[in-house]
Coordinates of N, CA and C in Angstrom, one line a residue:
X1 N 88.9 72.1 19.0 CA 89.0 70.6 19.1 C 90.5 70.2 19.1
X2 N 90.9 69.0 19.9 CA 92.8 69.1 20.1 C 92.7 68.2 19.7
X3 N 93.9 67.3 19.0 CA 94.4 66.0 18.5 C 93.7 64.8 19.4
X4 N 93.2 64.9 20.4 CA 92.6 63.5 21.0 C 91.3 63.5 20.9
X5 N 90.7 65.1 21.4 CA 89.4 64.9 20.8 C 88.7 64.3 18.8
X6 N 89.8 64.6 18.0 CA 89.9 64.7 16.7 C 90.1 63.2 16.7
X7 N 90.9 62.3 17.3 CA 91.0 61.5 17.2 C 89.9 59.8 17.8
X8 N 89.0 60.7 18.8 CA 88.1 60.0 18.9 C 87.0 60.4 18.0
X9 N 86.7 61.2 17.9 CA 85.6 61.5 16.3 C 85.8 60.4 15.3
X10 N 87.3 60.7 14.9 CA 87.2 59.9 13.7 C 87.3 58.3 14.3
X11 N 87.7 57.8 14.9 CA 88.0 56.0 15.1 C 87.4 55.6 16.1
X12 N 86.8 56.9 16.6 CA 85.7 56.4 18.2 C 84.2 57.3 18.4
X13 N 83.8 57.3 17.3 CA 82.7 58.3 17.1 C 81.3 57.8 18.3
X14 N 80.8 58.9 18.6 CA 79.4 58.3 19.5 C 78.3 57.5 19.0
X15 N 78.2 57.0 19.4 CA 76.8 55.9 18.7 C 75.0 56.5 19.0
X16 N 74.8 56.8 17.5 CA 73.4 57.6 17.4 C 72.6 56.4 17.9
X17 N 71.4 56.7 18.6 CA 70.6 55.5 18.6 C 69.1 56.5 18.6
X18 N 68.1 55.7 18.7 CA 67.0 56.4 18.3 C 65.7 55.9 19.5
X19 N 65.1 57.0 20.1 CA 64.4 56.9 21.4 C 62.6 56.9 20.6
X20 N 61.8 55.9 21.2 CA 60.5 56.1 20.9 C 59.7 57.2 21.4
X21 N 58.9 58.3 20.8 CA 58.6 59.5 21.8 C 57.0 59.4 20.8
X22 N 56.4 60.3 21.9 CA 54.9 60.0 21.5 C 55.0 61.5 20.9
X23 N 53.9 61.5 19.7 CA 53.5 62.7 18.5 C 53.0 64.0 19.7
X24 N 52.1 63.7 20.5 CA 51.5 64.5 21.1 C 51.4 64.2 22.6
X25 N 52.2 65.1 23.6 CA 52.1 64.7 25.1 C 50.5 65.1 25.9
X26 N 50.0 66.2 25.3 CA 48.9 66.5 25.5 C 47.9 66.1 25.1
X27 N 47.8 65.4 24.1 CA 46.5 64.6 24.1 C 46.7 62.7 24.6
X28 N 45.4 62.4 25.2 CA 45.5 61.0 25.7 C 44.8 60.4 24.8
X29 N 44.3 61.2 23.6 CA 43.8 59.8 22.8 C 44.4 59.7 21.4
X30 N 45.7 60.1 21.6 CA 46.8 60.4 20.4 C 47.6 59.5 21.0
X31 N 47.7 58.3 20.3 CA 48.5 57.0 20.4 C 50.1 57.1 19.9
X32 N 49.7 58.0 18.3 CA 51.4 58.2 17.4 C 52.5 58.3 18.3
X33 N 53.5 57.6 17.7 CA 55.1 57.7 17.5 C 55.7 58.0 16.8
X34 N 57.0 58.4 17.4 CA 57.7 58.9 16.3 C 59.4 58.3 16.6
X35 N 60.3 58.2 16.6 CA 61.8 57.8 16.4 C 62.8 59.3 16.4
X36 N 63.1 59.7 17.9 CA 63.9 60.7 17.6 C 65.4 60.6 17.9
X37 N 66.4 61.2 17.3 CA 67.6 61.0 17.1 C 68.3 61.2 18.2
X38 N 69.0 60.7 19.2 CA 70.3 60.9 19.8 C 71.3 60.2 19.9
X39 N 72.7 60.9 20.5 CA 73.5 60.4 21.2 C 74.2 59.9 22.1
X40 N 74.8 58.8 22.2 CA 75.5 58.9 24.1 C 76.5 58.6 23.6
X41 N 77.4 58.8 25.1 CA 78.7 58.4 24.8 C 79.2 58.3 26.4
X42 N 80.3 58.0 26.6 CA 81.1 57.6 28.0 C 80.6 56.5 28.8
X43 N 80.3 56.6 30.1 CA 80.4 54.9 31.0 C 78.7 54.6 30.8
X44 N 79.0 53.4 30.5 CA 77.7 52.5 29.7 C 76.8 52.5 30.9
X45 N 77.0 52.6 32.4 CA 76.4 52.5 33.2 C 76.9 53.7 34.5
X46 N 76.4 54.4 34.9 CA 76.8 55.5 35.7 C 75.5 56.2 36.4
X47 N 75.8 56.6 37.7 CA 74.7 57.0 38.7 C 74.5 59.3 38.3
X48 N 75.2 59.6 37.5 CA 75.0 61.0 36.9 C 75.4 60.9 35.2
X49 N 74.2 61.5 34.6 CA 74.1 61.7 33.1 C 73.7 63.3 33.0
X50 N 74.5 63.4 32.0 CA 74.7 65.1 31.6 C 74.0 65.1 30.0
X51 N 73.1 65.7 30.3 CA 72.1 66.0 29.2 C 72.5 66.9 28.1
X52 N 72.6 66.9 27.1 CA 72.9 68.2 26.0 C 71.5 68.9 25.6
X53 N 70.8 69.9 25.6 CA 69.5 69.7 24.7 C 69.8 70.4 23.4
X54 N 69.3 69.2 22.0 CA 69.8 69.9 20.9 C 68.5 71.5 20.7
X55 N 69.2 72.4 20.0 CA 68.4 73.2 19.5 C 67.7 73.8 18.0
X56 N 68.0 74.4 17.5 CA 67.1 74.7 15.9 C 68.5 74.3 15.1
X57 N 68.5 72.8 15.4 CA 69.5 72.6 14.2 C 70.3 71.2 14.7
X58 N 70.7 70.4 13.8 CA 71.2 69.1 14.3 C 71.9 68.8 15.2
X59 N 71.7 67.2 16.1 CA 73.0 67.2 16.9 C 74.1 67.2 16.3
X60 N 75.3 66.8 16.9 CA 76.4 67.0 16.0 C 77.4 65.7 16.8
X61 N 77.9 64.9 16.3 CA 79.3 64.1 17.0 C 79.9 64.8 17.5
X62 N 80.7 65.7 16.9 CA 82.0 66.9 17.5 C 81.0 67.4 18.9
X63 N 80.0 67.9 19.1 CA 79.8 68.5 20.4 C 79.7 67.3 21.9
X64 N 80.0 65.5 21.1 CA 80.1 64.8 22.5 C 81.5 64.5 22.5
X65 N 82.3 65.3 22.2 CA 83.9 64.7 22.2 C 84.7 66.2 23.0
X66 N 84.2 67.3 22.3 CA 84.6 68.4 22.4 C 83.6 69.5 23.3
X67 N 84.3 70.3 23.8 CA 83.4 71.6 24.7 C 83.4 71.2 26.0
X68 N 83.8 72.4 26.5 CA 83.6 72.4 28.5 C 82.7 71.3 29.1
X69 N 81.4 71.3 28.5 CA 80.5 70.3 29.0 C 81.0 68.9 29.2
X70 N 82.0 68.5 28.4 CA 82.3 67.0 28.2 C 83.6 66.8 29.5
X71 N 84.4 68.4 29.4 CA 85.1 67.9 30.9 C 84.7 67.9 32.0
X72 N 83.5 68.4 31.9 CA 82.6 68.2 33.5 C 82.1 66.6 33.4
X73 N 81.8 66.6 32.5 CA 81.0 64.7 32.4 C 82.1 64.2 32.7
X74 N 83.2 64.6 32.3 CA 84.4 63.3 32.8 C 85.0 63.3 34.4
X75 N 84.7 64.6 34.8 CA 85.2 64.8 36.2 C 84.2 64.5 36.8
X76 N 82.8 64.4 36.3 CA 82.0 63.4 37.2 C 81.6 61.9 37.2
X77 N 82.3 61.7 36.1 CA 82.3 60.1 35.8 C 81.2 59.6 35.2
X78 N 80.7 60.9 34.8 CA 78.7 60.8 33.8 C 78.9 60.7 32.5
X79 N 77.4 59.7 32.3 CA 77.4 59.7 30.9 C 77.0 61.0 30.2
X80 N 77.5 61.0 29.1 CA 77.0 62.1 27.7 C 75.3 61.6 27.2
X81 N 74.7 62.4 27.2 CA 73.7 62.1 26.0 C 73.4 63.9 25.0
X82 N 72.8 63.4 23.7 CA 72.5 65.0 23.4 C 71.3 63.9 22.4
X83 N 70.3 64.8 22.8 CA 68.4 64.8 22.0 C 68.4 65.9 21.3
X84 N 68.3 65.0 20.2 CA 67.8 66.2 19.3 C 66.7 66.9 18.9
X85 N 66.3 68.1 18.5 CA 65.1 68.9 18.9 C 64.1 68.3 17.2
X86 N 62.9 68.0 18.0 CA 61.7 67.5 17.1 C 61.9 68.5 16.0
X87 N 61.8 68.4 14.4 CA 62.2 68.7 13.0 C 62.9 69.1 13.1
X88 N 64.3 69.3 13.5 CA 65.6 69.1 13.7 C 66.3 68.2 12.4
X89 N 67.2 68.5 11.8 CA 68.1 67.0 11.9 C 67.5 66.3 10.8
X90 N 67.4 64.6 11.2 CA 66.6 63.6 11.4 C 66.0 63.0 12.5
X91 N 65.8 63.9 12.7 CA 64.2 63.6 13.8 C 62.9 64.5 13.4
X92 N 62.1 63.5 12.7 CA 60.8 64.0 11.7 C 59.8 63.2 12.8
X93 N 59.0 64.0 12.9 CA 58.0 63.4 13.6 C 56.8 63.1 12.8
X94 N 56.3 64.0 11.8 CA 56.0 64.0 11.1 C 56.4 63.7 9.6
X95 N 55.2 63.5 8.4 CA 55.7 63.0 7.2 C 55.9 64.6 6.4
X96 N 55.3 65.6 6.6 CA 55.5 67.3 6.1 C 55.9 67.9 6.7
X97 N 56.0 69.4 6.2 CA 56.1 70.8 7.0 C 54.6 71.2 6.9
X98 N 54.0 70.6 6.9 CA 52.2 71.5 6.8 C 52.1 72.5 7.7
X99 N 51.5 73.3 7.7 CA 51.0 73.6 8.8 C 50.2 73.2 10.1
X100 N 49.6 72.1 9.3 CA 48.8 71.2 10.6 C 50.0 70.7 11.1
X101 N 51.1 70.0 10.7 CA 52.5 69.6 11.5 C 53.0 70.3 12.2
X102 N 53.1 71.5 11.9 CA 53.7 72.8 12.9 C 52.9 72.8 14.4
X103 N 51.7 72.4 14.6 CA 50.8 72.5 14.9 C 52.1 71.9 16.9
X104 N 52.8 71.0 16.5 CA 53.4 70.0 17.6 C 54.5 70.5 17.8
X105 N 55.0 71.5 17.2 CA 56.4 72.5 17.5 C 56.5 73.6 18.5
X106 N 56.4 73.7 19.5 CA 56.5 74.2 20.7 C 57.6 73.8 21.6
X107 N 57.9 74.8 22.8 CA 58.2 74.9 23.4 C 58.0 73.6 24.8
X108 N 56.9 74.0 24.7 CA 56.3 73.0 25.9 C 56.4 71.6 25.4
X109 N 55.8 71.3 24.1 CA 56.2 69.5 23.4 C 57.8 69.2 23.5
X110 N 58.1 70.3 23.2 CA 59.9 70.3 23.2 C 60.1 69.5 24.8
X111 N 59.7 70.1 25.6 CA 60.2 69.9 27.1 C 59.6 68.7 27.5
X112 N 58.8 68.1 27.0 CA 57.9 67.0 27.1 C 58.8 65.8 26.4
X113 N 59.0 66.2 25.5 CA 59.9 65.2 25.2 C 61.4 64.9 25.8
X114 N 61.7 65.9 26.3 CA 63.0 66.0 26.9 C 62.4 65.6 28.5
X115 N 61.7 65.7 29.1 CA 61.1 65.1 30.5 C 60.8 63.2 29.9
X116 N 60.3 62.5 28.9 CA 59.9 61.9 28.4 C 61.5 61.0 28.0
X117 N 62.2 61.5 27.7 CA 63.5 60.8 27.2 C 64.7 60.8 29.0
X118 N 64.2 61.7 29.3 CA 64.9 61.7 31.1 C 64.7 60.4 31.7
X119 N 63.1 60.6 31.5 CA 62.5 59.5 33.0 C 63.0 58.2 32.3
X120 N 62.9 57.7 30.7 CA 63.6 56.3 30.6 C 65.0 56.3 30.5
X121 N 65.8 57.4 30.2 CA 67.2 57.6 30.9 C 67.8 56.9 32.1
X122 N 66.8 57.9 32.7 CA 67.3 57.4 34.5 C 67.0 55.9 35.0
X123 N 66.3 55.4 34.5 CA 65.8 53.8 34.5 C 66.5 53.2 33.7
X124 N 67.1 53.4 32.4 CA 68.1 52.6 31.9 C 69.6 52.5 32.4
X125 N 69.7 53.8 33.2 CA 71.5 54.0 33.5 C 71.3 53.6 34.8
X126 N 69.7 53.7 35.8 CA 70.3 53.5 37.0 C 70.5 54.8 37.5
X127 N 70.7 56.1 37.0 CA 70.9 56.8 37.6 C 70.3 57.9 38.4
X128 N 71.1 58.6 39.5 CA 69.9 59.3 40.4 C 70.2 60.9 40.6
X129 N 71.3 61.1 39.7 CA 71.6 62.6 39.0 C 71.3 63.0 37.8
X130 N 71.1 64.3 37.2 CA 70.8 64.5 36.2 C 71.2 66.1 36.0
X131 N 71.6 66.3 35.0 CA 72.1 67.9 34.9 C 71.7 68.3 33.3
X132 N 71.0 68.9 33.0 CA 70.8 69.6 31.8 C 71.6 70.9 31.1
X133 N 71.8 70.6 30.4 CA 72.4 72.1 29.2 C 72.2 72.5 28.2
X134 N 72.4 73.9 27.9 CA 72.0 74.0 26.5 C 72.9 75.5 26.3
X135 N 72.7 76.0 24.9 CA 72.6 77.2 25.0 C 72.0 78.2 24.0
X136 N 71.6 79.1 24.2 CA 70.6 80.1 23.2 C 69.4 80.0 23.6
X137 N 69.0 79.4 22.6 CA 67.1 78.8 22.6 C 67.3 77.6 23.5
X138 N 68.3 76.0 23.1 CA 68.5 75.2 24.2 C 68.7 75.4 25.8
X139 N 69.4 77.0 26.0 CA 69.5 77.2 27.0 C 68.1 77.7 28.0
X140 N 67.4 78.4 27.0 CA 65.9 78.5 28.0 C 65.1 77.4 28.1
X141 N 65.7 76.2 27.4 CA 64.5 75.1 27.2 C 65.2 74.4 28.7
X142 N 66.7 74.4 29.1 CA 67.4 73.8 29.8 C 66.8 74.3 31.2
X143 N 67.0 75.8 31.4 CA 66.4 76.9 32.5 C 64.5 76.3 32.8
X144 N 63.8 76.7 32.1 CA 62.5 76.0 31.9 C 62.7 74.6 32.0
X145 N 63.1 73.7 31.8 CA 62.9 72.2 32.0 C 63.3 72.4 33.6
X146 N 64.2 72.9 34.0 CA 64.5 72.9 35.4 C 63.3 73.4 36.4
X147 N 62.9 74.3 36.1 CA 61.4 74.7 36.4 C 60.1 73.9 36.0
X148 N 59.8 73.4 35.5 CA 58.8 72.6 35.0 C 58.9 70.9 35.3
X149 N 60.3 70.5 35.6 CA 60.4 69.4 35.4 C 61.4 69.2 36.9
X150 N 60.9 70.2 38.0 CA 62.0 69.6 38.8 C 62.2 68.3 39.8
X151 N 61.9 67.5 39.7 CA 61.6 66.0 39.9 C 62.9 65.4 39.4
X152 N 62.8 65.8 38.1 CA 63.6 65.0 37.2 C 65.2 65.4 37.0
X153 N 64.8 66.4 37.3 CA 66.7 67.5 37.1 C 67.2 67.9 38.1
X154 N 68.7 67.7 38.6 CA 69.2 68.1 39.6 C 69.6 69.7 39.3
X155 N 70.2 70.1 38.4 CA 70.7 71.2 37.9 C 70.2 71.6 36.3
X156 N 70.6 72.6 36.0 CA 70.8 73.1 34.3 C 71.4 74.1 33.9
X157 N 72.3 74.1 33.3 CA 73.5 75.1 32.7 C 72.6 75.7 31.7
X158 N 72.3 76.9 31.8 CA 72.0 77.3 30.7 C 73.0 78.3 30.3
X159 N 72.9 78.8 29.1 CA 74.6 79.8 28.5 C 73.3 80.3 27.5
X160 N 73.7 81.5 27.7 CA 73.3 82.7 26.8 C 71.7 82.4 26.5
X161 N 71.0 82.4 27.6 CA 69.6 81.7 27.1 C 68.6 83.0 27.2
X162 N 68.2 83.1 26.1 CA 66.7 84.1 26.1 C 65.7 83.9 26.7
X163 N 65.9 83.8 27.7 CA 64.7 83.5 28.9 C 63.7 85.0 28.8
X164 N 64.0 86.0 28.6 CA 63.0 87.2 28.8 C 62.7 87.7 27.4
X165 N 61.6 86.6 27.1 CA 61.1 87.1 25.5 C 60.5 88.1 25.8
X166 N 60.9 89.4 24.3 CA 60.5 90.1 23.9 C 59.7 89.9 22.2
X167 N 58.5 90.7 22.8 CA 57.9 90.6 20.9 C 58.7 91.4 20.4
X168 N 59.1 92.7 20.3 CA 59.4 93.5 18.9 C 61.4 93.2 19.3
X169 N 62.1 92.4 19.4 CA 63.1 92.0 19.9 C 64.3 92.8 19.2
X170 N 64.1 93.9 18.9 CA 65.5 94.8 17.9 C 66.8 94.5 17.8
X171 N 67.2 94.4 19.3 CA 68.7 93.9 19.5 C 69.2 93.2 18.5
X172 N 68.3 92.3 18.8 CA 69.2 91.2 18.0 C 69.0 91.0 16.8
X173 N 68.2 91.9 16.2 CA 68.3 91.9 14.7 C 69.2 92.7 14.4
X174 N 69.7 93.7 15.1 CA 70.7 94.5 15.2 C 71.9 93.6 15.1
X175 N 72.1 92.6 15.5 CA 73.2 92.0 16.1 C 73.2 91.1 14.4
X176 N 72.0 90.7 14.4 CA 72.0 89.6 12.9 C 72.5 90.5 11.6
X177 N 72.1 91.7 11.5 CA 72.4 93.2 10.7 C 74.0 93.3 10.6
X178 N 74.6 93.0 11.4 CA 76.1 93.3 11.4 C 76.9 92.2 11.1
X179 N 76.8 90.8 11.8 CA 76.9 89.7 10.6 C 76.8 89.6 9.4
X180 N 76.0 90.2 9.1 CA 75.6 90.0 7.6 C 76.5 90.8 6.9
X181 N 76.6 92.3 7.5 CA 77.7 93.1 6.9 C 78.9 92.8 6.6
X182 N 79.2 92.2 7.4 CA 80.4 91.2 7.4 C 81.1 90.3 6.0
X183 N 79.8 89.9 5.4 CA 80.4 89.3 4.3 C 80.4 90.8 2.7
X184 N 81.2 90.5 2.2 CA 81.2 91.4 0.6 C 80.2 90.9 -0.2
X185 N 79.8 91.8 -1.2 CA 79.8 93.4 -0.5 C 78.8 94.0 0.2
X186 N 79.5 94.4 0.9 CA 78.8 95.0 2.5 C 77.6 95.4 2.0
X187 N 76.4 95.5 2.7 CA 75.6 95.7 2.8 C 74.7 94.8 1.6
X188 N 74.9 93.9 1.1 CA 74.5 93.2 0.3 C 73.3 91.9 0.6
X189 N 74.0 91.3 1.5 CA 73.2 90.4 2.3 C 71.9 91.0 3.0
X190 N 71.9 92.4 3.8 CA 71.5 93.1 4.5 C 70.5 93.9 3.5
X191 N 70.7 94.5 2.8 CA 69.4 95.0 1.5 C 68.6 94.2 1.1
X192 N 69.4 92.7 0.2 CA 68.2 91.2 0.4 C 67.2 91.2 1.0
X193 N 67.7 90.9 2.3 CA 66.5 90.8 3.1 C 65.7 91.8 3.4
X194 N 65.9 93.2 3.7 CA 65.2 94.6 3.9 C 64.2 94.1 2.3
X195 N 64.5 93.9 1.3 CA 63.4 93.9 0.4 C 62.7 93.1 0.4
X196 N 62.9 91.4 0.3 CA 62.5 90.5 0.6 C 61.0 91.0 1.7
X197 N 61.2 90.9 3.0 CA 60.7 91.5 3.9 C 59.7 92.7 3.4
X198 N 59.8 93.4 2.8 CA 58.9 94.8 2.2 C 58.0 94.4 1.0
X199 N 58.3 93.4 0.5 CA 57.7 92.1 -0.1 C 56.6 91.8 0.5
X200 N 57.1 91.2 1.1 CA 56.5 90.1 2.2 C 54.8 91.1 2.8
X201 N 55.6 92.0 3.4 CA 54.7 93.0 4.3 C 53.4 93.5 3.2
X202 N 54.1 93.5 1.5 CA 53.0 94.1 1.2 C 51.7 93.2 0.4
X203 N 52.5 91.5 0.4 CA 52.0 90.6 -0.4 C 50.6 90.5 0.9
X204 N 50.9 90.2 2.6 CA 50.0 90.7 3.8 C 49.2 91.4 3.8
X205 N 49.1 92.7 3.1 CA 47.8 93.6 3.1 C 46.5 93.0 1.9
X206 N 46.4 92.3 1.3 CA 45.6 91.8 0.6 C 45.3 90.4 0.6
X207 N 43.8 89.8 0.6 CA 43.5 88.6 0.8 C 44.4 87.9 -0.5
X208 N 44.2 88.6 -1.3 CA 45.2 87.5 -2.4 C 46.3 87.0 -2.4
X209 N 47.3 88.3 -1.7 CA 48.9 88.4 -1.4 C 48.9 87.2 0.0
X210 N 48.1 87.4 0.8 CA 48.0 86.1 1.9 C 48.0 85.0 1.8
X211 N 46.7 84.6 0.4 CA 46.4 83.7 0.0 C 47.6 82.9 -0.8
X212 N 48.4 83.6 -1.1 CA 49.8 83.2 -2.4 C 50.7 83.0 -1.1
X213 N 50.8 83.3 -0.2 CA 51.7 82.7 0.8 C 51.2 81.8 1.4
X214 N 50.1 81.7 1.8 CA 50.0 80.6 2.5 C 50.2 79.1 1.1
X215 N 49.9 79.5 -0.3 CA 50.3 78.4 -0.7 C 52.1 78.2 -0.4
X216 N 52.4 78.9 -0.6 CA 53.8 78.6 -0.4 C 54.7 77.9 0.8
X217 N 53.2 77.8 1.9 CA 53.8 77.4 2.9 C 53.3 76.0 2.9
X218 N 52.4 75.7 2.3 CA 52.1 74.3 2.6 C 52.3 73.3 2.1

């Protein structure tokens, strides 16, 4: 981040505002709402809006001021927005973590809401462009929203997006294994969890050991 970006952060920050989104896109006799968090920033009225999609973790100010994405918004003369991902943040759609809550945590609700916060986008700005981004997890939601939703999206930047799930995914535990090593003392972080985990697997083999987790989860 350089001295101008830094200096719009602090004396010119983006203005969070909060979008009405429904609990469940898939059922029609689920009325609920919910208040989810975003931001905008740049020309208050403009015919191209550049989307952020947040991912497993808050939006952030610093990412509408700072990053490649915001000099494309400028060289197109588009506004900024970034949505943030349902239990995210502060955007609770619900009042727990129950399990019956988890129940709305998908992939697909994800994209619904982000097709859901577009269509009144583009009716509030006026506008008849639209470009999506993300990256990681955001970035397959960006890639898929473009697929699923192409009506709505001219383009989508996705960066480093796991578009070809694998179940038993090793790499990248591989990859999270060596991070870890990273901090002192080595292999420290990295044993934790190997036990933790061997725990876990053996609390699984018995209805009791299942039963003691599932309280824990609820």
């Amino acid at each position: 981040m350089n001295a101008d970006q830094l200096w719009q952060l602090l004396f010119d920050p983006p203005n969070a505002q909060w979008f009405e989104q429904r609990l469940d896109h898939f059922n029609s006799t689920d009325s609920r709402t919910w208040k989810q968090k975003y931001f905008q920033a740049g020309p208050a009225s403009s015919q191209t809006l550049f989307v952020l999609i947040g991912g497993e973790s808050s939006i952030s100010e610093g990412w509408m001021v700072s990053g490649q994405w915001t000099e494309y918004a400028k060289e197109q003369n588009a506004a900024r927005l970034q949505l943030e991902h349902w239990f995210y943040g502060d955007s609770h759609p619900t009042r727990d973590l129950s399990v019956d809550s988890f129940q709305y945590l998908s992939s697909e609700q994800a994209l619904a809401d982000l097709a859901n916060f577009i269509t009144a986008m583009k009716k509030q700005f006026e506008a008849s462009k639209v470009i999506v981004l993300g990256g990681s997890y955001s970035g397959a939601l960006a890639a898929w929203f473009r697929l699923k939703y192409p009506y709505l999206v001219d383009a989508a930047v996705a960066s480093s997006a796991p578009v070809l799930a694998q179940v038993d995914f090793k790499d990248y535990l591989e990859v999270v294994a060596q991070s870890l090593n990273t901090f002192k003392p080595v292999n420290a972080c990295d044993n934790a969890i190997s036990v933790a985990n061997a725990a876990l697997k053996e609390k699984l083999k018995t209805p009791k050991g299942r039963k003691d987790l599932k309280k824990k989860f609820e």
